[in-house]
XYZ file of N, CA and C in Angstrom:
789
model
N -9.370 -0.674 -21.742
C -10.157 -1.114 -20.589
C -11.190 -2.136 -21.045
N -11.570 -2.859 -20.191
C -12.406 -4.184 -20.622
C -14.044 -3.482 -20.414
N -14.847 -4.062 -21.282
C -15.842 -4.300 -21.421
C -16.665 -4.960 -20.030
N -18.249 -4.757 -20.252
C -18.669 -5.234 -18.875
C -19.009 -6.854 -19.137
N -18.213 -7.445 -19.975
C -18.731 -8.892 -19.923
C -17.131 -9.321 -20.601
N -16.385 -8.630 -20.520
C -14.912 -9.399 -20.832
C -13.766 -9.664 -19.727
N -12.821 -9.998 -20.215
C -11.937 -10.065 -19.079
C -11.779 -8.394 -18.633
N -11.119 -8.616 -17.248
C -10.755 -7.842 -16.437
C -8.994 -7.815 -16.528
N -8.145 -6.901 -16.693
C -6.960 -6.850 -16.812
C -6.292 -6.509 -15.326
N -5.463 -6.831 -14.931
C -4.583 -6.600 -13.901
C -3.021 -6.252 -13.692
N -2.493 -5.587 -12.885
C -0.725 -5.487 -13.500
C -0.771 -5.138 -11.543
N 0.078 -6.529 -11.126
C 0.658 -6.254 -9.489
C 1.906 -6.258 -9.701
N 2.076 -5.411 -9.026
C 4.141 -4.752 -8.494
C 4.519 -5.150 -7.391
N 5.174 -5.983 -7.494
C 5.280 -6.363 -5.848
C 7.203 -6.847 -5.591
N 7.801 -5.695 -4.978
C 9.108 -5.956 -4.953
C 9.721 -5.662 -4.138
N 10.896 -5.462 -4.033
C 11.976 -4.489 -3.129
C 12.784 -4.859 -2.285
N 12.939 -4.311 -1.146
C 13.723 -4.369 -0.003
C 13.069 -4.723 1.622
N 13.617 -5.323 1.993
C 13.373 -5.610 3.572
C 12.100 -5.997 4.051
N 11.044 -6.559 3.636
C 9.832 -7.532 2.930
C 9.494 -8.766 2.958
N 8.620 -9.594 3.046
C 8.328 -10.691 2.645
C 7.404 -10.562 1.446
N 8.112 -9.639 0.158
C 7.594 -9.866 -1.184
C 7.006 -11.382 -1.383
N 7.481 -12.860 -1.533
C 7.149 -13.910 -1.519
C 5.736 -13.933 -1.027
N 5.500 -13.849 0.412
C 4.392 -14.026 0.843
C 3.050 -13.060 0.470
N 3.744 -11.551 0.663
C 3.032 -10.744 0.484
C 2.115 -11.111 -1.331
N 3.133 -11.233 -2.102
C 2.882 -11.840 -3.790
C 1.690 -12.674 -3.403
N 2.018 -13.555 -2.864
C 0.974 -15.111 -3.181
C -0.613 -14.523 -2.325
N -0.426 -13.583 -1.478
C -1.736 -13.392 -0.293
C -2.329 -12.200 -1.548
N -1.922 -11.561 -2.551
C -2.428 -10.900 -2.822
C -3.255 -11.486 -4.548
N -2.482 -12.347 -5.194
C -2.563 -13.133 -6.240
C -4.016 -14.436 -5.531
N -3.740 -14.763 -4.245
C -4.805 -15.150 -4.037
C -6.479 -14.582 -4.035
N -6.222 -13.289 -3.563
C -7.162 -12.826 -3.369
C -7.548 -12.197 -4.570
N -6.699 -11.566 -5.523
C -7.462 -11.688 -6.984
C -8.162 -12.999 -7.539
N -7.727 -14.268 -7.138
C -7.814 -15.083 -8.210
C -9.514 -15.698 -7.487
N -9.732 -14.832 -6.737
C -11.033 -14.940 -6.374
C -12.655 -14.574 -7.439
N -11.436 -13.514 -8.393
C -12.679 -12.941 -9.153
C -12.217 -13.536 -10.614
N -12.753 -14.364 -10.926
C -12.704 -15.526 -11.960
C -12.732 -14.599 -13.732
N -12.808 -13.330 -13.968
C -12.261 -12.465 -14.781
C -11.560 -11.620 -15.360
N -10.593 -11.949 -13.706
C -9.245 -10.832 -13.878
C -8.009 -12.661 -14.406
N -7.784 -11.384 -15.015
C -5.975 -12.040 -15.431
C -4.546 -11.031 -15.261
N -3.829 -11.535 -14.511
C -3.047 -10.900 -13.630
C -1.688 -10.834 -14.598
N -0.848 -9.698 -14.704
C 0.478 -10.071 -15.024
C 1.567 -9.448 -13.678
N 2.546 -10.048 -13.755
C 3.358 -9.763 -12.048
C 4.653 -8.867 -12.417
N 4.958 -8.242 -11.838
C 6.471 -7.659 -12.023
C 6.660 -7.063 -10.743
N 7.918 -7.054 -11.167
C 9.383 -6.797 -9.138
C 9.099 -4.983 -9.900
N 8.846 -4.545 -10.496
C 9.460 -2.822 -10.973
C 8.518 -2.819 -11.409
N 8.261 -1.011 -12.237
C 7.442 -0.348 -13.012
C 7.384 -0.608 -14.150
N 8.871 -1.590 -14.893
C 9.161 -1.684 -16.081
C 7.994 -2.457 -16.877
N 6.843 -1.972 -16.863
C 5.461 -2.449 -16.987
C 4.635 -1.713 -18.128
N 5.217 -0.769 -18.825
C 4.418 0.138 -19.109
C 3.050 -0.422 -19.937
N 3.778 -1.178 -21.088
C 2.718 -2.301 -22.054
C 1.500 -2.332 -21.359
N 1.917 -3.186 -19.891
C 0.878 -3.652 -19.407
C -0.099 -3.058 -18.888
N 0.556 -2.233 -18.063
C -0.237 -1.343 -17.425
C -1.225 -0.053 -18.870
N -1.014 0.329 -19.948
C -1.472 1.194 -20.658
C -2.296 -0.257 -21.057
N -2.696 -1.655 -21.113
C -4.161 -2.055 -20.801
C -4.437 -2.796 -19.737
N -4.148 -2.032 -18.989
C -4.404 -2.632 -17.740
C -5.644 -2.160 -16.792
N -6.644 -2.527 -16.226
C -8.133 -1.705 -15.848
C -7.931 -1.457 -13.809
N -6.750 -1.980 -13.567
C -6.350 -2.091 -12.742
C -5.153 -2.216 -12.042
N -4.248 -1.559 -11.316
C -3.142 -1.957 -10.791
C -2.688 -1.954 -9.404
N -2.299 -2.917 -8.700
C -1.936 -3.304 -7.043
C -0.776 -3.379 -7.125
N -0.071 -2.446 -5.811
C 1.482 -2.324 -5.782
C 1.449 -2.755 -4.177
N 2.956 -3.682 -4.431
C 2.768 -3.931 -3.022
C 4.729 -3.683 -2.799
N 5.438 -2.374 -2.768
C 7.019 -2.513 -3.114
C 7.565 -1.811 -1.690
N 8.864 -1.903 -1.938
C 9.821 -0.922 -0.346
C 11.126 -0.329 -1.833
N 10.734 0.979 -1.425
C 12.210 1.463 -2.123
C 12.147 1.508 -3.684
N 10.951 1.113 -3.805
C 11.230 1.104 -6.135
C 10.564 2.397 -6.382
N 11.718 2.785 -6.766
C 11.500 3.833 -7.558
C 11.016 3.940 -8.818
N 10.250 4.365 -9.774
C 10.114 4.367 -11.017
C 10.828 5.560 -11.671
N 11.028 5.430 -12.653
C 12.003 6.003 -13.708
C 10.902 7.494 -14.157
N 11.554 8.620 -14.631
C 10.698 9.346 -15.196
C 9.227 9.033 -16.329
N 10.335 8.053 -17.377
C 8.891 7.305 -18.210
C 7.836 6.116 -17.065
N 8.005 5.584 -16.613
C 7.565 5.069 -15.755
C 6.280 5.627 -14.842
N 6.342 6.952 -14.572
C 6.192 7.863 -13.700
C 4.945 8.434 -14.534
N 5.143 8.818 -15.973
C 4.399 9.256 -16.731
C 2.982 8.254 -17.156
N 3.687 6.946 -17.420
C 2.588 5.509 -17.411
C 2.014 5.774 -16.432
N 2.298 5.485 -15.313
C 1.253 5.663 -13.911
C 0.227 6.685 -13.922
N 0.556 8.148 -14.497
C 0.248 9.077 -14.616
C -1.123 9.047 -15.065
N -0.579 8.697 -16.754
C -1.468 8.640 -17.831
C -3.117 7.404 -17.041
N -2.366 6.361 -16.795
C -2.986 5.368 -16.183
C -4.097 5.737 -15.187
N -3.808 6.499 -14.577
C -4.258 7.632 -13.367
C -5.639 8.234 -14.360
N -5.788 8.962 -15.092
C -5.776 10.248 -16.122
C -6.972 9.107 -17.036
N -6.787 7.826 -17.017
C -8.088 7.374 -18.456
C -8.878 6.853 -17.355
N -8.657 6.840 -16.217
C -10.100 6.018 -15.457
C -9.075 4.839 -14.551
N -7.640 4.466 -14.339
C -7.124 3.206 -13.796
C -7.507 3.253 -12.033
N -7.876 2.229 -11.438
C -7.842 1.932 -10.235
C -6.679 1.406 -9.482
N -5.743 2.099 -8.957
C -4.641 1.648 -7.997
C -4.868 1.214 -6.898
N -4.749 0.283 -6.067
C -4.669 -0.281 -4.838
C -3.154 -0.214 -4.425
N -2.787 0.729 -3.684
C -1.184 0.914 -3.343
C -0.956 0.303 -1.573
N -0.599 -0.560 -1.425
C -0.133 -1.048 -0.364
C 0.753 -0.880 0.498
N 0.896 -0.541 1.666
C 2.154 -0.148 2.699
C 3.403 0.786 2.483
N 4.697 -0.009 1.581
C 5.618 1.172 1.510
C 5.844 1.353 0.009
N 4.560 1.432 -0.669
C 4.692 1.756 -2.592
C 5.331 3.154 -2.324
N 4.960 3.875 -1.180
C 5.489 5.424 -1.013
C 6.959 5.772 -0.477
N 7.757 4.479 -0.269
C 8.670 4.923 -0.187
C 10.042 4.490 -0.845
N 10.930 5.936 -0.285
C 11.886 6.160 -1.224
C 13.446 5.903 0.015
N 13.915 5.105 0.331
C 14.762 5.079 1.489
C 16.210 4.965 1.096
N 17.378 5.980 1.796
C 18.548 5.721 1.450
C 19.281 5.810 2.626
N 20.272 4.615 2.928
C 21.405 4.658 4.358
C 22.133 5.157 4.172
N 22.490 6.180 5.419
C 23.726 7.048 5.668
C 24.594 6.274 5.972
N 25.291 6.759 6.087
C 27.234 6.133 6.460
C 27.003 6.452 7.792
N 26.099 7.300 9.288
C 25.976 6.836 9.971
C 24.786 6.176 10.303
N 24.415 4.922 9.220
C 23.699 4.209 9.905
C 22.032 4.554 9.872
N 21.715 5.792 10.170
C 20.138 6.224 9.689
C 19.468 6.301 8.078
N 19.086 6.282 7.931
C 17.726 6.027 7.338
C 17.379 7.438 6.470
N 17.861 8.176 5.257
C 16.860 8.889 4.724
C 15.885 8.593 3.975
N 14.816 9.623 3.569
C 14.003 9.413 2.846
C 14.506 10.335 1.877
N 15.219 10.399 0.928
C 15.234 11.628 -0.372
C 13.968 11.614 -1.005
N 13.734 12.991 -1.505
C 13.058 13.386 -2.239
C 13.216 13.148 -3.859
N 13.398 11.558 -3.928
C 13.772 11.370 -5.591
C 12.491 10.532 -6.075
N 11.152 10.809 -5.921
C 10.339 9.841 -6.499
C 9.457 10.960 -7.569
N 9.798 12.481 -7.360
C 9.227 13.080 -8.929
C 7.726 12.758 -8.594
N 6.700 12.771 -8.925
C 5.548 13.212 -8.790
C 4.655 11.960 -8.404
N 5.378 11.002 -8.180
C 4.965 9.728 -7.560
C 4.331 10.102 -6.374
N 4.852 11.062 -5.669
C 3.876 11.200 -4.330
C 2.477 11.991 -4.259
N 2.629 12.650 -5.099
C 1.367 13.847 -5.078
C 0.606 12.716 -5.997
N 0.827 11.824 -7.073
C -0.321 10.969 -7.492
C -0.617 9.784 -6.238
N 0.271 9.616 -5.666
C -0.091 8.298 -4.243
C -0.530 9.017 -2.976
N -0.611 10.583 -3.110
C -1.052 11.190 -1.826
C -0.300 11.313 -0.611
N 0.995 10.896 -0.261
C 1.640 11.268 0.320
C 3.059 9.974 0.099
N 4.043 10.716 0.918
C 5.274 9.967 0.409
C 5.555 9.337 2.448
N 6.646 8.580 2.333
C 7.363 7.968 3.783
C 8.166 8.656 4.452
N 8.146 9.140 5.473
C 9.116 9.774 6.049
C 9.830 8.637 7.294
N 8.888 7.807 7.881
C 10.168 7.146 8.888
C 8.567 6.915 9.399
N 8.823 5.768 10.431
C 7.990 4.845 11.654
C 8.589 4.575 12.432
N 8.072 4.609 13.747
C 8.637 4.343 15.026
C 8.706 2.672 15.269
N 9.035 2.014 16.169
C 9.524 0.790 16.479
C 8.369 0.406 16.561
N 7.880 -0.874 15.731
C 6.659 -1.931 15.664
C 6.480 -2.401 16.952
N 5.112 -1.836 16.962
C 4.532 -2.016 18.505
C 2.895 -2.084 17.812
N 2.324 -2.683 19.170
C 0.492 -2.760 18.759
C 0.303 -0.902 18.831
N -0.669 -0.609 17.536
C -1.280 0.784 17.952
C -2.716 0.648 16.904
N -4.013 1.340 17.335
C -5.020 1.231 17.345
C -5.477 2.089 15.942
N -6.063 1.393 14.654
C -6.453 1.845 13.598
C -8.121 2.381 14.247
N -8.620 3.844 13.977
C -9.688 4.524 13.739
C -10.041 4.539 13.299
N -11.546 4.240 12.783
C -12.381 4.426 11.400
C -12.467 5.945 11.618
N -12.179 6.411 10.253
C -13.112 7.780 10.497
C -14.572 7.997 9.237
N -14.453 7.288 8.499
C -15.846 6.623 7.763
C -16.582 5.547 8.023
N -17.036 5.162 8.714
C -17.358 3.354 9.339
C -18.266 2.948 8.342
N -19.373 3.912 7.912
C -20.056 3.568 6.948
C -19.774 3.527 5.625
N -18.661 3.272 5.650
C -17.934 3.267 4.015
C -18.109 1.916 3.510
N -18.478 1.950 2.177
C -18.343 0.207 2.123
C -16.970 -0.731 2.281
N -15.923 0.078 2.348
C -14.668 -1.128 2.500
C -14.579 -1.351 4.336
N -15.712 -0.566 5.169
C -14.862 -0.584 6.513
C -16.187 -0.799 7.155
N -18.114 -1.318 6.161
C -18.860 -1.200 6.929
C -18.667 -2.316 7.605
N -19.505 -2.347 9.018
C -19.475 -3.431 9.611
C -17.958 -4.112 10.788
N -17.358 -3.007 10.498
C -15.740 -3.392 11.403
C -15.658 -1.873 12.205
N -15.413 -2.588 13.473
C -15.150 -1.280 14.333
C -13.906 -1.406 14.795
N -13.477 -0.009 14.883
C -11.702 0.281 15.420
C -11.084 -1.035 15.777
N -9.633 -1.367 15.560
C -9.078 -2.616 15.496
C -7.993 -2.132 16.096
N -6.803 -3.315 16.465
C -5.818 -3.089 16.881
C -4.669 -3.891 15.736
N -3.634 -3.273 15.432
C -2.734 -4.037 14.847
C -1.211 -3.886 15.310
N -0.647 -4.908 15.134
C 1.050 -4.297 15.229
C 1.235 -4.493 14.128
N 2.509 -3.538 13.354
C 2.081 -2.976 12.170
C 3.051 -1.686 12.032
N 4.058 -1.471 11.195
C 4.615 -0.333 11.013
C 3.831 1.111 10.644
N 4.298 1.734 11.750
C 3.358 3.347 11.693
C 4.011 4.071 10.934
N 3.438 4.455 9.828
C 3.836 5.644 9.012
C 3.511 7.034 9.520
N 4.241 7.666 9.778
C 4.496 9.314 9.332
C 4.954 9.184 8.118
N 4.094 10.077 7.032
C 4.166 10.027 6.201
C 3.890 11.721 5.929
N 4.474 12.582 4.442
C 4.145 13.840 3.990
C 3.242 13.567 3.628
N 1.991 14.478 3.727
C 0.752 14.019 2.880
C 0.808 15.019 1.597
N -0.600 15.066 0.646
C -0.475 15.430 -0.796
C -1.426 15.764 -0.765
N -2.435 16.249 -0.191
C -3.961 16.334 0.043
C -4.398 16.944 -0.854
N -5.783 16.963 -1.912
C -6.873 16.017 -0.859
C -6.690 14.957 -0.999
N -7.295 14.421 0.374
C -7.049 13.201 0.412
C -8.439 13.049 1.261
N -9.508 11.759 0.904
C -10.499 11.189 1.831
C -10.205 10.040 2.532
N -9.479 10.804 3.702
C -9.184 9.436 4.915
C -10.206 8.585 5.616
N -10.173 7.408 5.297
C -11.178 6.251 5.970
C -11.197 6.116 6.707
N -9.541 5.940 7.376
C -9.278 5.460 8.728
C -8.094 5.998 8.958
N -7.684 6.400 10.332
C -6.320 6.646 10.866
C -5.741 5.691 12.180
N -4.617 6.777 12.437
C -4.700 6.156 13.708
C -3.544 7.823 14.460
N -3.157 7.712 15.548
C -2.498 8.969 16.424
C -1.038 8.514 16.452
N -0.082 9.515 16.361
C 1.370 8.845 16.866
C 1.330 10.449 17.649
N 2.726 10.626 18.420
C 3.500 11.754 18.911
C 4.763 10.759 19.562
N 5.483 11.429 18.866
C 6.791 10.735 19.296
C 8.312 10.796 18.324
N 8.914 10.008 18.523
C 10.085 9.933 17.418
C 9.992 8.624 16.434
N 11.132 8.397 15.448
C 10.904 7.333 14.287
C 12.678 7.335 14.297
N 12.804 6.502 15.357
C 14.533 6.235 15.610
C 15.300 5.372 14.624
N 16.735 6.136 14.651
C 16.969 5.670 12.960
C 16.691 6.299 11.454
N 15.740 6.841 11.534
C 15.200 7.727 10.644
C 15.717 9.391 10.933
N 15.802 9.832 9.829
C 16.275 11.340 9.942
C 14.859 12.802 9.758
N 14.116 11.407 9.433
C 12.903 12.406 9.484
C 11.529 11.673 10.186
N 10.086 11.464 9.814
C 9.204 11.199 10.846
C 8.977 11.215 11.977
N 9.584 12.243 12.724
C 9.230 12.472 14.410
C 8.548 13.474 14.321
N 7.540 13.696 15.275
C 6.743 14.367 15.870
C 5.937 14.503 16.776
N 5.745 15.804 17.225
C 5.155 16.602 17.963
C 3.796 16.945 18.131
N 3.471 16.676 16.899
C 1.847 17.396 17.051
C 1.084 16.036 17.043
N 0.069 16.074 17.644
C -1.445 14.858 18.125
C -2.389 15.473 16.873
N -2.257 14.335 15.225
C -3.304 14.436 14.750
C -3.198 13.255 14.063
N -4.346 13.056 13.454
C -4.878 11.772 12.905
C -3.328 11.362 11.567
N -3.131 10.165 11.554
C -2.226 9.884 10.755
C -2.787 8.966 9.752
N -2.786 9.669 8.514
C -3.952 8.450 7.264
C -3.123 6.668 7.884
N -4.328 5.847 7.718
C -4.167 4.169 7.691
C -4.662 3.946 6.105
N -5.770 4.221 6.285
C -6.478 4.142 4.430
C -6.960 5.235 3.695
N -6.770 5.861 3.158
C -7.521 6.833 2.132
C -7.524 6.544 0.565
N -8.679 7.401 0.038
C -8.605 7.577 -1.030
C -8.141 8.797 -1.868
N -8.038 8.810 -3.141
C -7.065 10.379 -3.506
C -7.527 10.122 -5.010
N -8.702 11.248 -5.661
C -8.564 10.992 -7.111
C -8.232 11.811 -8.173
N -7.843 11.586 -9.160
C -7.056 11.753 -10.099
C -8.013 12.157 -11.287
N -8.806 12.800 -11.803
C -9.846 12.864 -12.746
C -10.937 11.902 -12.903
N -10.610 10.964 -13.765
C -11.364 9.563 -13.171
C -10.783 8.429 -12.779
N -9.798 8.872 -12.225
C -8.896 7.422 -11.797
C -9.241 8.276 -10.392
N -8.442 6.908 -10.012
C -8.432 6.718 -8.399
C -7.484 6.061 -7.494
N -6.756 6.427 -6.224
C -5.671 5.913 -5.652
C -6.684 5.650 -4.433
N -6.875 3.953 -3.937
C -6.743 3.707 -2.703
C -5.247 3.032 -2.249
N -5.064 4.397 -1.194
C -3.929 4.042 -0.537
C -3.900 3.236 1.180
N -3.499 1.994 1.206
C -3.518 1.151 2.671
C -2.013 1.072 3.045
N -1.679 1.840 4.396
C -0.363 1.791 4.833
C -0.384 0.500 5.265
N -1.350 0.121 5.939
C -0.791 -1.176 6.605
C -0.538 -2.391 5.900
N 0.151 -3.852 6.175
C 0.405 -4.683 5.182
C 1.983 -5.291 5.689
N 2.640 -4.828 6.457
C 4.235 -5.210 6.808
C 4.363 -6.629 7.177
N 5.334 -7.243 6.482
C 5.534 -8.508 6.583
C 7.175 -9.076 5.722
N 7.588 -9.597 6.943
C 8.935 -9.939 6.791
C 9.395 -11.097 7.326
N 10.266 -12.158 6.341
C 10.611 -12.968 6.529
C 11.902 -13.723 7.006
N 12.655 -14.535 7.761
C 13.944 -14.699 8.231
C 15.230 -14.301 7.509
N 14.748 -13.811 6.231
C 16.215 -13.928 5.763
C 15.855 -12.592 4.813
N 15.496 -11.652 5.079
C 14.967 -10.373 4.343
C 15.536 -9.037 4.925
N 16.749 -9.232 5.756
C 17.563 -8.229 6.124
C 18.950 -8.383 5.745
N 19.397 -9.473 5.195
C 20.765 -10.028 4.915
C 21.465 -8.683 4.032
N 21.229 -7.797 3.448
C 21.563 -6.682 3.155
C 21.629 -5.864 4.506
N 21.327 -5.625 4.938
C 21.657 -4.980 6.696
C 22.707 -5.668 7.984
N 23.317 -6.749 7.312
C 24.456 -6.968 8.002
C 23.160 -8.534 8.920
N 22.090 -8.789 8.614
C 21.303 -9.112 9.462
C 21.132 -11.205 8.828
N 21.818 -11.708 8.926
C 21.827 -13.256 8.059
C 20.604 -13.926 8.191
N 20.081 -13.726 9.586
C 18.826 -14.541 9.666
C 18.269 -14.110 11.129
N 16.635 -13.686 11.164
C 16.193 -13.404 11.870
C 15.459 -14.020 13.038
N 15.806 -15.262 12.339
C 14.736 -16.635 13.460
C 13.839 -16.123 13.392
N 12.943 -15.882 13.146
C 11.487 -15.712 13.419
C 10.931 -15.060 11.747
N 9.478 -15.302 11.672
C 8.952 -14.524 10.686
C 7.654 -13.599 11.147
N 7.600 -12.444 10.280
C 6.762 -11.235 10.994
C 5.625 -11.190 9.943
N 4.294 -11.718 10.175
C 3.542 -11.230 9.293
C 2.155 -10.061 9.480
N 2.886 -9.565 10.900
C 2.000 -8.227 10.805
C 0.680 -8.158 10.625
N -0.036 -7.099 10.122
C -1.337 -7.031 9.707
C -2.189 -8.433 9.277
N -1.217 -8.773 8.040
C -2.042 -10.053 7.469
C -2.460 -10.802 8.794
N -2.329 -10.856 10.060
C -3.071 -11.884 10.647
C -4.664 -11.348 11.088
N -4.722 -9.846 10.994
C -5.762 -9.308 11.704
C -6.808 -9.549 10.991
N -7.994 -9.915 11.201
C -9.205 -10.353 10.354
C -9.729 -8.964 9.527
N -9.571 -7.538 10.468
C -9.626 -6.940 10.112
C -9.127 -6.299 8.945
N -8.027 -6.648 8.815
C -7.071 -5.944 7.632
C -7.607 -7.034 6.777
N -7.941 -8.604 6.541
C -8.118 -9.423 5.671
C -9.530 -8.380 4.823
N -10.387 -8.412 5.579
C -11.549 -7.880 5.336
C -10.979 -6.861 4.566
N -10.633 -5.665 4.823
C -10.443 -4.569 4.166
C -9.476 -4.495 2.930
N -8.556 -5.318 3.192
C -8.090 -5.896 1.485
C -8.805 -6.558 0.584
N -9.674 -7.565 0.928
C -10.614 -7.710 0.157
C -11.399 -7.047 -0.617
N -11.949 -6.275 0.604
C -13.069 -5.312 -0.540
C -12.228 -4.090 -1.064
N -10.771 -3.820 -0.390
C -10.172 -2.627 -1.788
C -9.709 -3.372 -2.760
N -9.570 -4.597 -2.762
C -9.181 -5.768 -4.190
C -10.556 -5.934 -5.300
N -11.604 -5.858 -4.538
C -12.981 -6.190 -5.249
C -13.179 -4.747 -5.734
N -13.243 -3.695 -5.128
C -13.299 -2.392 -5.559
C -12.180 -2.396 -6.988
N -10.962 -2.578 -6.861
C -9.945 -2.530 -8.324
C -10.725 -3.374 -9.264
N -11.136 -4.190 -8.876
C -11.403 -5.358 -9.946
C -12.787 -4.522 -11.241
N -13.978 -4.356 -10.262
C -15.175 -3.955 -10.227
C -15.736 -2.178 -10.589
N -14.357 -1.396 -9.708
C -14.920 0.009 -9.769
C -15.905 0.311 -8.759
N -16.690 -0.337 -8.215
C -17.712 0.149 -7.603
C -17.689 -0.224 -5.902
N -17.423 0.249 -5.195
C -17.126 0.264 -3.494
C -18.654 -0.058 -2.744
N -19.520 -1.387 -3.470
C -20.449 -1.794 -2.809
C -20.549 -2.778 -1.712
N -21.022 -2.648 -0.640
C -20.924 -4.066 -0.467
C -21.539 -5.240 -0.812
N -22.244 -5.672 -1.507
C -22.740 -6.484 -2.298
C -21.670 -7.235 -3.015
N -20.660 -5.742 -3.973
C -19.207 -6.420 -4.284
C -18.576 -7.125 -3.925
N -18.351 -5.703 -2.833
C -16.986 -6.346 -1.843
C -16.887 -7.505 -0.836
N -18.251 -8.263 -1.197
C -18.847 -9.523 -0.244
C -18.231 -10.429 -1.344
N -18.436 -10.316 -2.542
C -18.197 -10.942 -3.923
C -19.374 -11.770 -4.621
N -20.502 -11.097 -3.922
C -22.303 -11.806 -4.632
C -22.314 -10.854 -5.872
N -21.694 -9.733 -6.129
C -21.849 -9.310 -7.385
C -20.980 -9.603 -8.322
N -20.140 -10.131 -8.356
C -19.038 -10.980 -8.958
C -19.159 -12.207 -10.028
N -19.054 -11.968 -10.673
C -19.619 -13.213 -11.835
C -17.915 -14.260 -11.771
């Protein structure tokens, strides 16, 4: 881990399936390259370990990557000396197609979920639905009141504890999917935190963004249109920011997360 006057180390994951990895990569590489002491290394997988065992920080932004048992253990360990994760949208999930057509989630990610605080079970059809603060006075959410986004809704298993920032409500089904429907009216995590001894997982579901030609594995060649979701909401800009300044920094001030404490 770096010193308080050396570089800052970084390791972003940013890969997968059905995504605008491309875009998502560059919006997030931007917003590191804001803090003039981090140095970033990039990878599509976990196959990272090097990096990540000196790494003071790590941002995942994936659909579907699984990490390998050793893999699993790096994160772990990483977790376990003090590392700051910023896990983005679907780092939690694990998705496999049936032969008819739906959507599981297997249970093959091994302890990846109980360190990320909960795993993916399925989302209902992208529609606008209303993010809740339930900390407002937190420093990543002071100053922003309840927002609206369209935005893939996770039902997700949770791993608790977990300190939820913000939610939002579903009741309903997650069509296509063999699991995420429900019945019961309660808060569904948007952001939380989850820690690990002295490490720490901030986890942000929201983040979905997909580009014309990012279903061509689904029988789908080109979508005419591109979806960039959250990223347009000022709100979500804001709140990636300061959980990016928080990885960088450690400290969830706003002073930070403005970037006046930032050398």
């Amino acid at each position: 881990m770096s010193g308080p006057a050396g570089r800052i180390d970084a390791v972003l994951v940013c890969g997968g399936q059905w995504h605008d990895f491309d875009y998502a990569r560059l919006r997030l590489l931007t917003e590191l390259a804001t803090h003039e002491r981090v140095r970033t290394r990039v990878f599509e997988t976990y196959d990272c370990a090097d990096a990540l065992a000196a790494a003071d920080l790590l941002i995942t932004y994936t659909c579907n990557v699984v990490p390998t048992a050793d893999q699993r253990t790096a994160l772990s360990q990483f977790l376990r000396r003090g590392g700051r994760w910023l896990a983005l949208h679907a780092t939690n999930a694990a998705i496999a197609r049936r032969t008819d057509g739906r959507f599981a989630t297997p249970r093959v990610l091994g302890e990846l979920p109980r360190l990320l605080g909960s795993q993916f079970l399925g989302h209902p059809p992208i529609a606008p639905y209303r993010v809740e603060l339930a900390e407002p006075d937190h420093p990543f959410l002071h100053g922003i009141s309840d927002f609206e986004v369209t935005d893939e809704l996770y039902i997700s298993e949770l791993h608790p504890p977990l300190r939820v920032l913000a939610h939002t409500r579903f009741v309903g089904e997650s069509p296509g999917f063999e699991e995420g429907h429900t019945g019961a009216d309660e808060p569904r995590p948007v952001l939380y935190l989850k820690q690990h001894g002295a490490g720490t997982v901030c986890y942000f579901t929201l983040g979905h963004c997909r580009g014309r030609f990012d279903l061509q594995d689904l029988g789908v060649d080109d979508l005419g249109t591109t979806d960039r979701g959250s990223w347009t909401v000022p709100e979500f800009s804001i709140v990636v920011s300061r959980c990016v300044a928080w990885a960088v920094t450690g400290v969830p001030d706003i002073a930070i997360v403005a970037g006046e404490a930032v050398s």
